[in-house]
Amino acid sequence: YRTPRNGVIFEWRSRYRSAPQSIEVPVNGPVWLKMVRRGNSFAAYYSTDGQAWLRIGEAQTVAMPSSVQAGLAVTSHDVTRRTTAVFAGVTVTD
């Protein structure tokens, strides 16, 4: 995900209800994000131009069923403040 202060973050849990682990990459301005799943391996990528993709850390193995749901979300991380986001060019492929 993208944060205003910490750049791009790839976050995962190695097993159900375990503590999250993450890798941060400082990035300013607009950014494209991509998640690639191959079986139970997930790799996260980002791009500042939509053409050249850089992997965020190593791919992570997370046990998942063969069929899952995907979605987009936004949060302010502050219960007293609302926030907005613009999602464009979203695709999900198998």
Short mmCIF file of N, CA, C and O in Angstrom, two decimals, residues 1 10 13 15 17 19-20 22 24 28 36 45 49 51 57 60 63 65 67-69 73 77 83:
data_model
loop_
_atom_site.label_atom_id
_atom_site.label_comp_id
_atom_site.label_asym_id
_atom_site.label_seq_id
_atom_site.Cartn_x
_atom_site.Cartn_y
_atom_site.Cartn_z
N TYR A 1 0.82 -1.17 0.00
CA TYR A 1 0.00 0.00 0.00
C TYR A 1 0.87 1.24 0.00
O TYR A 1 2.06 1.19 0.26
N PHE A 10 4.90 -3.10 1.63
CA PHE A 10 4.44 -4.46 1.35
C PHE A 10 4.29 -5.12 2.71
O PHE A 10 5.26 -5.26 3.45
N ARG A 13 1.20 -11.43 6.50
CA ARG A 13 1.20 -12.28 7.70
C ARG A 13 1.62 -13.67 7.24
O ARG A 13 1.08 -14.20 6.28
N ARG A 15 1.21 -16.44 8.74
CA ARG A 15 0.16 -17.42 9.04
C ARG A 15 -1.03 -16.71 9.67
O ARG A 15 -0.92 -15.56 10.09
N ARG A 17 -3.63 -14.98 11.80
CA ARG A 17 -3.59 -14.24 13.06
C ARG A 17 -2.18 -13.97 13.60
O ARG A 17 -2.02 -13.62 14.76
N ALA A 19 1.43 -11.82 13.76
CA ALA A 19 1.74 -10.39 13.67
C ALA A 19 2.16 -10.04 12.24
O ALA A 19 2.86 -10.82 11.58
N PRO A 20 1.73 -8.89 11.74
CA PRO A 20 2.13 -8.51 10.38
C PRO A 20 3.61 -8.16 10.31
O PRO A 20 4.19 -7.67 11.27
N SER A 22 6.48 -6.29 7.45
CA SER A 22 6.41 -5.38 6.32
C SER A 22 7.79 -4.90 5.88
O SER A 22 8.76 -5.00 6.63
N GLU A 24 9.27 -1.34 3.85
CA GLU A 24 8.94 0.00 3.39
C GLU A 24 9.95 0.47 2.34
O GLU A 24 11.14 0.21 2.46
N ASN A 28 8.00 9.22 -3.38
CA ASN A 28 7.22 10.45 -3.38
C ASN A 28 6.37 10.52 -4.65
O ASN A 28 6.74 9.97 -5.68
N VAL A 36 1.62 -9.76 -7.50
CA VAL A 36 1.65 -10.94 -8.36
C VAL A 36 1.58 -12.18 -7.48
O VAL A 36 2.40 -12.35 -6.57
N TYR A 45 5.17 -5.09 -6.23
CA TYR A 45 5.99 -4.22 -7.07
C TYR A 45 5.43 -2.81 -7.05
O TYR A 45 4.24 -2.61 -6.79
N ASP A 49 6.44 5.32 -12.98
CA ASP A 49 6.04 5.72 -14.34
C ASP A 49 5.05 4.77 -15.00
O ASP A 49 4.62 4.98 -16.12
N GLN A 51 5.70 1.89 -16.12
CA GLN A 51 6.40 1.05 -17.10
C GLN A 51 7.49 0.19 -16.46
O GLN A 51 7.54 -1.01 -16.69
N GLY A 57 11.19 -5.95 -1.73
CA GLY A 57 11.67 -7.08 -0.95
C GLY A 57 11.53 -8.39 -1.71
O GLY A 57 11.45 -8.42 -2.94
N GLN A 60 6.78 -13.45 -0.75
CA GLN A 60 6.43 -14.07 0.53
C GLN A 60 5.45 -15.22 0.30
O GLN A 60 4.55 -15.11 -0.53
N ALA A 63 -0.05 -19.28 2.89
CA ALA A 63 -0.99 -20.35 2.54
C ALA A 63 -2.36 -19.74 2.25
O ALA A 63 -2.93 -19.03 3.08
N PRO A 65 -6.26 -20.40 -0.17
CA PRO A 65 -7.03 -21.28 -1.05
C PRO A 65 -6.79 -20.88 -2.51
O PRO A 65 -6.30 -19.79 -2.79
N SER A 67 -8.92 -20.04 -4.74
CA SER A 67 -9.80 -18.95 -5.14
C SER A 67 -9.93 -17.96 -3.98
O SER A 67 -10.24 -18.35 -2.85
N VAL A 68 -9.66 -16.68 -4.24
CA VAL A 68 -9.75 -15.64 -3.21
C VAL A 68 -10.47 -14.42 -3.78
O VAL A 68 -10.65 -14.30 -4.99
N GLN A 69 -10.85 -13.50 -2.90
CA GLN A 69 -11.44 -12.24 -3.33
C GLN A 69 -10.40 -11.14 -3.18
O GLN A 69 -9.54 -11.20 -2.29
N ALA A 73 -9.02 -0.54 -0.61
CA ALA A 73 -9.47 0.13 0.60
C ALA A 73 -8.62 1.38 0.83
O ALA A 73 -7.53 1.50 0.31
N HIS A 77 -6.33 6.10 9.30
CA HIS A 77 -5.68 5.64 10.53
C HIS A 77 -5.94 6.59 11.69
O HIS A 77 -5.17 6.65 12.64
N THR A 83 -10.83 10.35 5.03
CA THR A 83 -9.83 10.46 3.98
C THR A 83 -10.44 10.00 2.67
O THR A 83 -11.50 9.38 2.65
#
